[in-house]
mmCIF file of C-alpha atoms and ligand atoms in Angstrom:
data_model
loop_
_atom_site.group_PDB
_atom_site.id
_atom_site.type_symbol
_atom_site.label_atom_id
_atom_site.label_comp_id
_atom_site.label_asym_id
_atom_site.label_seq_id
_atom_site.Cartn_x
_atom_site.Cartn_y
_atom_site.Cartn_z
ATOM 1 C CA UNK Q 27 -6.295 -11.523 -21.701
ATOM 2 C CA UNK Q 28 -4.072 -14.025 -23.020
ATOM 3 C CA UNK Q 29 -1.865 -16.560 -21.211
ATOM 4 C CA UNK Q 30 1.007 -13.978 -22.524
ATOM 5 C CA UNK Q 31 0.107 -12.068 -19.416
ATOM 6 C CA UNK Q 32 2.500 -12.126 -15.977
ATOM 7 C CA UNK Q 33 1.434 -12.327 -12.372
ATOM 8 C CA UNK Q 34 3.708 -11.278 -9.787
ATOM 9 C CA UNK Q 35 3.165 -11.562 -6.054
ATOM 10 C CA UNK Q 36 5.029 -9.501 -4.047
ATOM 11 C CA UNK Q 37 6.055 -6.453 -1.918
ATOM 12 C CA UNK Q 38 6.165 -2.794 -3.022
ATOM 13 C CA UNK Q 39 8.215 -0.113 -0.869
ATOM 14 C CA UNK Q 40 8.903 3.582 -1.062
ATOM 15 C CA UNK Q 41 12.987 3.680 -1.464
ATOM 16 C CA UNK Q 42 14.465 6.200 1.019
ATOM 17 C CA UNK Q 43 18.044 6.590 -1.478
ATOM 18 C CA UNK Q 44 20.674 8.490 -0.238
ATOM 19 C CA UNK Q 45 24.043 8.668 -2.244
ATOM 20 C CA UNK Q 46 27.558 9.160 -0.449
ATOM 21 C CA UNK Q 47 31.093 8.908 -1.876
ATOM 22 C CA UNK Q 48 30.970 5.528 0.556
ATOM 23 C CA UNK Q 49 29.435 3.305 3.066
ATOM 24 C CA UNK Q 50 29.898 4.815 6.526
ATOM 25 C CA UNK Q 51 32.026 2.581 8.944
ATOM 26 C CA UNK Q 52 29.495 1.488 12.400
ATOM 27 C CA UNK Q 53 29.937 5.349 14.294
ATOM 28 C CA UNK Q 54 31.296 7.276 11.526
ATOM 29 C CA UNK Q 55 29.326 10.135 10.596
ATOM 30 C CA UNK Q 56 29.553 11.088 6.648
ATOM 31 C CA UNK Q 57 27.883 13.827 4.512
ATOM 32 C CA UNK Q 58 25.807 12.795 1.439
ATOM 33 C CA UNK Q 59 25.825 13.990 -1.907
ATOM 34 C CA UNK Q 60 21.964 13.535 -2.639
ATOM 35 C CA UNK Q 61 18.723 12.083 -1.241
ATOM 36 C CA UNK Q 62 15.435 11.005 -3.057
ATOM 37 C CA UNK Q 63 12.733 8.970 -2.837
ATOM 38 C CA UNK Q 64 11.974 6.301 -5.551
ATOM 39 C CA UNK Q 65 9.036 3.774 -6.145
ATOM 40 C CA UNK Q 66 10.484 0.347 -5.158
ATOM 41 C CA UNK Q 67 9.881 -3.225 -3.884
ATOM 42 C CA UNK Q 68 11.248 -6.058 -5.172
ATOM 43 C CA UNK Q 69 7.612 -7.226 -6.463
ATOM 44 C CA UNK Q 70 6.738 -3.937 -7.924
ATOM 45 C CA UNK Q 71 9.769 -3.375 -9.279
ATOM 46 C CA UNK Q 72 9.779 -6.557 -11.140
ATOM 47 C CA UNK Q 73 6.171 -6.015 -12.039
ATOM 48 C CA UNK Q 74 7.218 -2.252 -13.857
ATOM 49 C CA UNK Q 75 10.341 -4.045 -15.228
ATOM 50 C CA UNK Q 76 7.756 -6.569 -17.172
ATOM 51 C CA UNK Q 77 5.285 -4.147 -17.916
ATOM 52 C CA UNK Q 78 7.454 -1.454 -19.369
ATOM 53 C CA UNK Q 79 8.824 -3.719 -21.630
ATOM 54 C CA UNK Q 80 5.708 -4.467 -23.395
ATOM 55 C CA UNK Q 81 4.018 -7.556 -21.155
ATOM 56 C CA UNK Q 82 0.463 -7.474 -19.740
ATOM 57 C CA UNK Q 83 1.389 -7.365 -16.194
ATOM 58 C CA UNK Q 84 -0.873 -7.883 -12.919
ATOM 59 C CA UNK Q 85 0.220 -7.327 -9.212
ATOM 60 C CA UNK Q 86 -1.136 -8.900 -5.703
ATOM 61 C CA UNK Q 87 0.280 -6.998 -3.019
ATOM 62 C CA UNK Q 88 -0.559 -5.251 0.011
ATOM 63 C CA UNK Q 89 -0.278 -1.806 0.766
ATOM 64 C CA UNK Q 90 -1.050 0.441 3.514
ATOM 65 C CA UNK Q 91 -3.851 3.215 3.872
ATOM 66 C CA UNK Q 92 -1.572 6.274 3.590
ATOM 67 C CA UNK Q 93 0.291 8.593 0.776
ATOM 68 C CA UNK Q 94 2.887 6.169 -0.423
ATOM 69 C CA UNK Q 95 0.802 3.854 -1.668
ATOM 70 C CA UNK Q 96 -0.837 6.640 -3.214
ATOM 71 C CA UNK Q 97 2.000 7.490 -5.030
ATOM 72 C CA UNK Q 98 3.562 3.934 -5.329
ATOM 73 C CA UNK Q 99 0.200 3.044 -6.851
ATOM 74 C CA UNK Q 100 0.150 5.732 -9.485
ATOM 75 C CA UNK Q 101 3.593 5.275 -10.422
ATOM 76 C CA UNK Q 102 2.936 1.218 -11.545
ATOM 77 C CA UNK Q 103 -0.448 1.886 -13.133
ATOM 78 C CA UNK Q 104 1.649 4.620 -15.858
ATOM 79 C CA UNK Q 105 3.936 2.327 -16.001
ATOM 80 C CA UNK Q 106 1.562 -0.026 -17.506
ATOM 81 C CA UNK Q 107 1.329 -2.457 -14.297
ATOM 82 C CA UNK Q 108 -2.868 -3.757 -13.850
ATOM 83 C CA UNK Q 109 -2.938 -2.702 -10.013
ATOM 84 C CA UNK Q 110 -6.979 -3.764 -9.713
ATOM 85 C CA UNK Q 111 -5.699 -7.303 -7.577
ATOM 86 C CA UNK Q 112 -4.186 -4.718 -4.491
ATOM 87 C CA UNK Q 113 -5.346 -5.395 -1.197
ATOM 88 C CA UNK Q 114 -5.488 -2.308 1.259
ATOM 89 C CA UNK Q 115 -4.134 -2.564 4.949
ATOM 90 C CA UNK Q 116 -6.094 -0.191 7.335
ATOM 91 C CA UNK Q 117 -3.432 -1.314 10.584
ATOM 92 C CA UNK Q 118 -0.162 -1.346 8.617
ATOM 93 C CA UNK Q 119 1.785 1.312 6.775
ATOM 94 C CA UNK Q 120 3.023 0.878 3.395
ATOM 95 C CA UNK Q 121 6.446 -0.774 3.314
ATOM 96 C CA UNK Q 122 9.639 1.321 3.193
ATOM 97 C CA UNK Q 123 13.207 0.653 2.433
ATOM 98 C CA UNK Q 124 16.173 2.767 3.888
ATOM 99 C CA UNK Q 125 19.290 2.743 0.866
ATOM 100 C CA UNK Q 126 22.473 3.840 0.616
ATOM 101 C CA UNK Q 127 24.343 4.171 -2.738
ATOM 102 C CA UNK Q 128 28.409 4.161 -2.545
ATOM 103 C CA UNK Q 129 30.593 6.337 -5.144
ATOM 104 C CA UNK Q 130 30.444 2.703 -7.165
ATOM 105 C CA UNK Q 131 26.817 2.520 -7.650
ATOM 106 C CA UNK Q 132 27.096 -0.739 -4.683
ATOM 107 C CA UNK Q 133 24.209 -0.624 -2.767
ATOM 108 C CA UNK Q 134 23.011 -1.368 1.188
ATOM 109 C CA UNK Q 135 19.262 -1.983 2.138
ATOM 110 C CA UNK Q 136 17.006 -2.293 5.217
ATOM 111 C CA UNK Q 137 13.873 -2.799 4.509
ATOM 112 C CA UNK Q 138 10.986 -1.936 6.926
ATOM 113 C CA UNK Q 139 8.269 -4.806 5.751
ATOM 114 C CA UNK Q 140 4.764 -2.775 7.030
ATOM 115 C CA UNK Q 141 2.030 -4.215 5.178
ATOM 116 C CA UNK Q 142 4.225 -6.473 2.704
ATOM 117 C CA UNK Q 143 4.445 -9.013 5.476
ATOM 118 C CA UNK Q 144 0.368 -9.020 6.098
ATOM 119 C CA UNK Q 145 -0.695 -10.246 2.543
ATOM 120 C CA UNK Q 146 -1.254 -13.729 3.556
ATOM 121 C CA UNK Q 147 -2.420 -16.958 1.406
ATOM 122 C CA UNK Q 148 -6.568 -15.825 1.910
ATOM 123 C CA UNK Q 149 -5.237 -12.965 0.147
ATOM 124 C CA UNK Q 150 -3.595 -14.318 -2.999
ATOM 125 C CA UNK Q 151 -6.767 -17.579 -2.608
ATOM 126 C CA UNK Q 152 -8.950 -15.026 -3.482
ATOM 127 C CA UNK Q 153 -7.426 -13.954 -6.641
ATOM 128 C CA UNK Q 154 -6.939 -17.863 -7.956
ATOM 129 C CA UNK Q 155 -9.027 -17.196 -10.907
ATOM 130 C CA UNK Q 156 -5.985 -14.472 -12.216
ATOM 131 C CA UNK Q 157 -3.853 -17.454 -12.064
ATOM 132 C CA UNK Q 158 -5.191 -19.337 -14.546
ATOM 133 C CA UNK Q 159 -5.339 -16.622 -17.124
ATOM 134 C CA UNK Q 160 -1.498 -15.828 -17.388
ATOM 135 C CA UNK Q 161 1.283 -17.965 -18.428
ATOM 136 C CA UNK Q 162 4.113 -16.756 -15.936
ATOM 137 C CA UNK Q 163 4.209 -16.207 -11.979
ATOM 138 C CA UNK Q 164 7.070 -14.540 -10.339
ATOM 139 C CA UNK Q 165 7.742 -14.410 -6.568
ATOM 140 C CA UNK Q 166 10.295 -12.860 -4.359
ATOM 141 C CA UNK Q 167 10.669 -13.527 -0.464
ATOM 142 C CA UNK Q 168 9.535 -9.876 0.682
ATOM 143 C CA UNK Q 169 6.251 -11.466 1.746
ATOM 144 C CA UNK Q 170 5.426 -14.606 4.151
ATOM 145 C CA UNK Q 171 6.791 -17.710 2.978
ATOM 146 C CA UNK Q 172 3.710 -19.329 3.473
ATOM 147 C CA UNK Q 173 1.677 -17.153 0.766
ATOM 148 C CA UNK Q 174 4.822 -17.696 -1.551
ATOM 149 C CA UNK Q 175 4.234 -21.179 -1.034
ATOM 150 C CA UNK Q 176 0.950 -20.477 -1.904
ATOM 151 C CA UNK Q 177 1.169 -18.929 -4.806
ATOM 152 C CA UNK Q 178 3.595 -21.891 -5.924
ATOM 153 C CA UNK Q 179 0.577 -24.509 -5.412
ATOM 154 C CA UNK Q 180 -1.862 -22.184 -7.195
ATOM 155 C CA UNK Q 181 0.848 -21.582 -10.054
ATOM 156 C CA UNK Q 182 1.323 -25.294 -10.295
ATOM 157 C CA UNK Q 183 -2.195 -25.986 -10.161
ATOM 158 C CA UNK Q 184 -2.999 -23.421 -13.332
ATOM 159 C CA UNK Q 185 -0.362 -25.201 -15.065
ATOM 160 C CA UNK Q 186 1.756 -21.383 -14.745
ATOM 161 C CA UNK Q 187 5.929 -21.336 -15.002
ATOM 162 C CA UNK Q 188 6.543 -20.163 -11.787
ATOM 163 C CA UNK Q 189 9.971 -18.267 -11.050
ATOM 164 C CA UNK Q 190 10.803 -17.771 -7.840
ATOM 165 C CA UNK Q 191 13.756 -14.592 -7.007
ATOM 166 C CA UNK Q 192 14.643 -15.542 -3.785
ATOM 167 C CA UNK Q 193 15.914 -12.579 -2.181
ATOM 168 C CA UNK Q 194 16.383 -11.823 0.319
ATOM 169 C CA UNK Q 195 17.131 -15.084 1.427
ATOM 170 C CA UNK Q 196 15.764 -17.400 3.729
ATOM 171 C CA UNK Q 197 15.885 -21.511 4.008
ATOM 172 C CA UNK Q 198 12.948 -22.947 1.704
ATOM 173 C CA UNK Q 199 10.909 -25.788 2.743
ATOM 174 C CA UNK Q 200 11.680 -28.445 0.032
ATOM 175 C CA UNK Q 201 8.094 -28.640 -0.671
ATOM 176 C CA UNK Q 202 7.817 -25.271 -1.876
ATOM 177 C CA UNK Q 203 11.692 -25.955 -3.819
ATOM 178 C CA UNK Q 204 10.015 -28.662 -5.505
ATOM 179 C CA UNK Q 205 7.436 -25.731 -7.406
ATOM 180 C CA UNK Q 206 9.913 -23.873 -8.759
ATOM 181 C CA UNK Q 207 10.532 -23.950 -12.256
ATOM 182 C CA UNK Q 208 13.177 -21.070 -12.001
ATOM 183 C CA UNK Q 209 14.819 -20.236 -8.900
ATOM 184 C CA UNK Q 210 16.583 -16.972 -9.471
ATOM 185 C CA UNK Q 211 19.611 -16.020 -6.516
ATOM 186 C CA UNK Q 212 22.519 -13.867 -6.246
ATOM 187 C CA UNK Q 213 25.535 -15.858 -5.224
ATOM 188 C CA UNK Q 214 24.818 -14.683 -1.786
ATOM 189 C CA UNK Q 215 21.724 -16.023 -1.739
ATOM 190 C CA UNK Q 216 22.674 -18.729 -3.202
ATOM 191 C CA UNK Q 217 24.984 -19.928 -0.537
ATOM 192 C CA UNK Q 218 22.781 -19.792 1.756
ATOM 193 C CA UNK Q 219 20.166 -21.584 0.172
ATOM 194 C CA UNK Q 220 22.778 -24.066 -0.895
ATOM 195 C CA UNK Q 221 24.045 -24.120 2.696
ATOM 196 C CA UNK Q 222 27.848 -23.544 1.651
ATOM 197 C CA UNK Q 223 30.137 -21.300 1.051
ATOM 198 C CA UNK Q 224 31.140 -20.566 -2.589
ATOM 199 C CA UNK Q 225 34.347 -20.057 -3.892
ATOM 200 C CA UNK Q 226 35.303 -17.089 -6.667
ATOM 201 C CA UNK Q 227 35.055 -19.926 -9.434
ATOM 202 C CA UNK Q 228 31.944 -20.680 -11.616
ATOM 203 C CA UNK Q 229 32.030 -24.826 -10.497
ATOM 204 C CA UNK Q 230 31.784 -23.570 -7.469
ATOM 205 C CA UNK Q 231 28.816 -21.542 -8.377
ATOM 206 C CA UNK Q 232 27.721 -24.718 -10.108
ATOM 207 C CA UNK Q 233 28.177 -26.625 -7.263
ATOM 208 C CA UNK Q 234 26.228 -25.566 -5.008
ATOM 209 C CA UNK Q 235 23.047 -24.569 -7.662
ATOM 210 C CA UNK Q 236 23.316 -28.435 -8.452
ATOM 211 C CA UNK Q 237 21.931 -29.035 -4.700
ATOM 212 C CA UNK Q 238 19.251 -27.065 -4.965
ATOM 213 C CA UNK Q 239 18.377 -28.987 -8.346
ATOM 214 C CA UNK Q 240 18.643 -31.679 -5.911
ATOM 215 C CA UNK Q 241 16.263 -31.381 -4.015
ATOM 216 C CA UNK Q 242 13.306 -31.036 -6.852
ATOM 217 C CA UNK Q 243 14.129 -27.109 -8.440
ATOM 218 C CA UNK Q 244 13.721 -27.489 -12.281
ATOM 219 C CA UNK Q 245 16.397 -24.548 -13.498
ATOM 220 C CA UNK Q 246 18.853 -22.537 -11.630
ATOM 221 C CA UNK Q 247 19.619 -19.192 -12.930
ATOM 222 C CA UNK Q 248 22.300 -17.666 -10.701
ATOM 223 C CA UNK Q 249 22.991 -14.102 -11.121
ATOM 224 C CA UNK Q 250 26.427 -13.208 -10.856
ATOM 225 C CA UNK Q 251 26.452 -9.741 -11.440
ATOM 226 C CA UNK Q 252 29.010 -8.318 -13.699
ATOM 227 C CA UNK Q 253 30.470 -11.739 -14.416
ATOM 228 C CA UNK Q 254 26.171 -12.420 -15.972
ATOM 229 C CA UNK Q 255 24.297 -15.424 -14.993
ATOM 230 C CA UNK Q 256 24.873 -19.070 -14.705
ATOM 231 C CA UNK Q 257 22.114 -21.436 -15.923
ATOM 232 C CA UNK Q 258 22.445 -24.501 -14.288
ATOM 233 C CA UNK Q 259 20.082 -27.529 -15.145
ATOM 234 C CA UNK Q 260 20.730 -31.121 -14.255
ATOM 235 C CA UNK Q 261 23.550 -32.345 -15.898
ATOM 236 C CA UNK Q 262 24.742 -28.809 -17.337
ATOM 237 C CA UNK Q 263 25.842 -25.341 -16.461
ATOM 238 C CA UNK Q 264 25.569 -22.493 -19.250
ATOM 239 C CA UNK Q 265 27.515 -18.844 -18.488
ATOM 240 C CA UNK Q 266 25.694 -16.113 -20.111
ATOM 241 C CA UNK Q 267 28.364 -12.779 -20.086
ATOM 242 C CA UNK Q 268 26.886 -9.404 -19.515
ATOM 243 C CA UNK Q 269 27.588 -6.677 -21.027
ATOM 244 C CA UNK Q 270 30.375 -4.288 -18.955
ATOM 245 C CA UNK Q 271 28.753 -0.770 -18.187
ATOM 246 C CA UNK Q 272 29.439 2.366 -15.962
ATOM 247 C CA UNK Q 273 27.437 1.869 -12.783
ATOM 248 C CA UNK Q 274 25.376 4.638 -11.582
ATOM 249 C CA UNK Q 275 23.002 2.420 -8.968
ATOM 250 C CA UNK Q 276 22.953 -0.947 -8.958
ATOM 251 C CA UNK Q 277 19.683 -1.080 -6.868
ATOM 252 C CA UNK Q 278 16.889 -3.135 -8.499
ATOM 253 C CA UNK Q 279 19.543 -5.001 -11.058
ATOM 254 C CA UNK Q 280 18.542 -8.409 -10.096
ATOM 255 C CA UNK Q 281 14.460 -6.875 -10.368
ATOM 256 C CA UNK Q 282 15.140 -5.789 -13.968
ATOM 257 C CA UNK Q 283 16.664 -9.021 -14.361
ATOM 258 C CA UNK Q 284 13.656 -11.170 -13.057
ATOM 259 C CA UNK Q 285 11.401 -8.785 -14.525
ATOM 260 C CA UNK Q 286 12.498 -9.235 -18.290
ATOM 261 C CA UNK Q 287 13.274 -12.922 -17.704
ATOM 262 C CA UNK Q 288 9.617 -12.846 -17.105
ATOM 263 C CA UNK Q 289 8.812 -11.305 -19.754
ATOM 264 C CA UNK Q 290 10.861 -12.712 -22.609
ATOM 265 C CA UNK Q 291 9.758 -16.173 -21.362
ATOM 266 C CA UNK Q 292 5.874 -14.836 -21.233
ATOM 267 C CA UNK Q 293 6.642 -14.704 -25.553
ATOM 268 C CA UNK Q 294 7.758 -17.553 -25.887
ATOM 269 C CA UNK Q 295 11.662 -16.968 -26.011
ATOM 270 C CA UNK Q 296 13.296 -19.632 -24.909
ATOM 271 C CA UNK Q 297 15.633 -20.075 -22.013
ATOM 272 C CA UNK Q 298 18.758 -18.954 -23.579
ATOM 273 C CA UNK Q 299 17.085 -16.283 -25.410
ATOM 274 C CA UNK Q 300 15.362 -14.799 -22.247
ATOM 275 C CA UNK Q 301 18.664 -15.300 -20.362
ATOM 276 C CA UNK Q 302 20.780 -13.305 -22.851
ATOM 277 C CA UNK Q 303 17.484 -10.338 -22.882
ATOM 278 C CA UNK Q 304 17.476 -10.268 -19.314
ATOM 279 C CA UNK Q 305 21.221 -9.766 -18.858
ATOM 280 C CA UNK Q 306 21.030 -6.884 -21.310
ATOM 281 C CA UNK Q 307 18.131 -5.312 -19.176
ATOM 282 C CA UNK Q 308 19.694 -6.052 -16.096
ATOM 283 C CA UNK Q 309 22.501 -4.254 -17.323
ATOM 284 C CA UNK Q 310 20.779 -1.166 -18.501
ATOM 285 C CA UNK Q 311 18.943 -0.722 -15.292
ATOM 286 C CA UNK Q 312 22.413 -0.123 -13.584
ATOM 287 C CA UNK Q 313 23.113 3.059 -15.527
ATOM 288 C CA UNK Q 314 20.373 4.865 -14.236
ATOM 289 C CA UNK Q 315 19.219 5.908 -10.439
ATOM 290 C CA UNK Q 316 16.665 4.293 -8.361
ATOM 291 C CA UNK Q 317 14.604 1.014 -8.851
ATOM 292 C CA UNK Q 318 11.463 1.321 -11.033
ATOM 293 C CA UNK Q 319 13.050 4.427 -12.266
ATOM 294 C CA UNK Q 320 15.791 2.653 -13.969
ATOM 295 C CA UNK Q 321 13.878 0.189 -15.417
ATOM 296 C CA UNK Q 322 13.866 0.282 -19.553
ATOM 297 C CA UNK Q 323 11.388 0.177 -21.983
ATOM 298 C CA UNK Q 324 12.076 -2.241 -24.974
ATOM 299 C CA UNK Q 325 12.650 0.817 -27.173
ATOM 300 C CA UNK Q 326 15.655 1.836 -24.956
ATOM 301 C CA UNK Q 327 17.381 -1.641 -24.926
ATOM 302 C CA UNK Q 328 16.483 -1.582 -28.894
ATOM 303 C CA UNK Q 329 18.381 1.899 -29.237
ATOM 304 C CA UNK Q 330 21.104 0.878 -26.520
ATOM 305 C CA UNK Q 331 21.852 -1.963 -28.246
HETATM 306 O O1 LIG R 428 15.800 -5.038 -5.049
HETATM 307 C C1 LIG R 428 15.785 -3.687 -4.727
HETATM 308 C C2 LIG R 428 14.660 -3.404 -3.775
HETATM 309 O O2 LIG R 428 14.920 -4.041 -2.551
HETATM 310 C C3 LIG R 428 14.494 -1.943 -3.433
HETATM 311 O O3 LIG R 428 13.649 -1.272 -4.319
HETATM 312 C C4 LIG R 428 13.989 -1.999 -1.997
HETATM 313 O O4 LIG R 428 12.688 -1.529 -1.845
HETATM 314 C C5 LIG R 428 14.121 -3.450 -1.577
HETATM 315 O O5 LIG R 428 12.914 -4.106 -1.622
#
């Protein structure tokens, strides 16, 4: 292993997807056109989304005793994702998330956390010495805060970029703030994290990223969906476009995003070029149903292109 390699700490679900023409109102009943079940999780799907692109990828996560993470397992390890850092919860089940896809590929999710919310800093302590053998660390919120803020002080401490996707959402301690290399939001998230409200124009966006750089964040990469991502930095703020496409599910977009920003920076790229790859995975992912399932090898963004 070289310090090409990726870590990511995070949660893995079984997606629950059902797809109706659109989002029922609170006590309307609606038929569906479909229903499956998909490998997800923000952390796993980031984790395929690296791997399948080419990078040596590891996973710390926790997982219940019971047939999804049988099959959620299975599904990351052929998609090229080192699952030997997994811890196993005997008391919790394996976390699930309930979705429903509208007639424009818009999404809704609850997630049920089960044994995503037990992996706790002893966990990820006791895989330190994986942190010092890869070059990236990526983190989303599906997990304590406290082992997130763990695995920021362990990053730091192995000298690791550490990206933090902070979704969903939650106030961060401006301890852990100060860690992050690359804090990754939605503009959703980002007004909260911001702590105002943000307005349909990109200095708005810009705005509020710049308070967040603040208070000791090194980038800001805010994902704006179709519009692409805004790289703010102290003292500038960079628009990256992404490509238009039809959507089919725009589940795990900002996953495929992380997950090949990840990756591309794992190479070497630098920002702008892992920005502009990540947009252009980000965007593939969209066209296809359900979250690891959508996620493209670097042959199909080569041929897509
Ligand atoms: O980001 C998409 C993911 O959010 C889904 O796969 C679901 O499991 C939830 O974690």
């Amino acid at each position: 292993m070289d310090r090409n390699a990726i870590l990511v700490v995070g949660s893995a679900n079984m997606d629950m997807v059902v797809v109706a023409e659109k989002f029922p109102q609170p006590g309307e009943t609606l038929f569906g056109r479909q229903f499956n079940m998909y490998p997800g999780g923000k952390g796993a799907n980031q984790a395929v989304c690296a791997a399948k692109l080419g990078g040596e990828t590891h996973f710390i996560g926790r997982m219940g005793n019971d047939l999804f993470r049988e099959r959620l397992v299975q599904n990351m390890a052929s998609d090229g994702v080192v699952m030997d850092h997994l811890l196993i919860d005997e008391q919790e089940p394996t976390g699930i998330a309930l979705i429903t896809v509208d007639g424009g590929g818009e999404n809704e999710i609850i997630v049920i956390s089960g044994s995503n919310m037990k992996l706790s800093p002893a966990d990820v302590e006791s895989r330190r010495a994986l942190f010092n053998r890869v070059g990236v660390v990526l983190a989303q919120l599906e997990i304590p805060l406290e082992t997130v803020a763990r695995t920021a002080e362990l990053a730091a401490a192995a000298g690791a970029c550490f990206i933090l996707n902070p979704a969903p959402a939650c106030k961060l301690p401006v301890k852990l703030l100060q860690r992050v290399d690359f804090l990754t939001p939605n503009r959703l998230e980002l007004e909260l994290l911001a702590g105002m409200s943000i307005l349909d124009d990109i200095e708005s966006v810009r705005c509020a990223a710049q308070r967040l750089l603040d208070q000791g964040v090194g980038n800001v990469l805010v994902t704006l969906g179709e519009r692409g991502s805004l790289w703010v930095t102290p003292g500038e703020a960079r628009l990256f476009a992404a490509r238009r496409v039809q959507a089919v599910d725009t589940t795990a977009a900002g996953d495929a995003f992380n997950g090949a920003f990840a990756f591309a920076l794992s190479r070497g790229e630098t920002v702008p070029q892992a920005i502009h790859f990540a947009n252009r995975v980000a965007a593939f992912s969209v066209t296809r149903m359900g979250a690891q399932s959508s996620m493209p090898t670097a042959a199909d963004i080569e041929e897509w292109v």
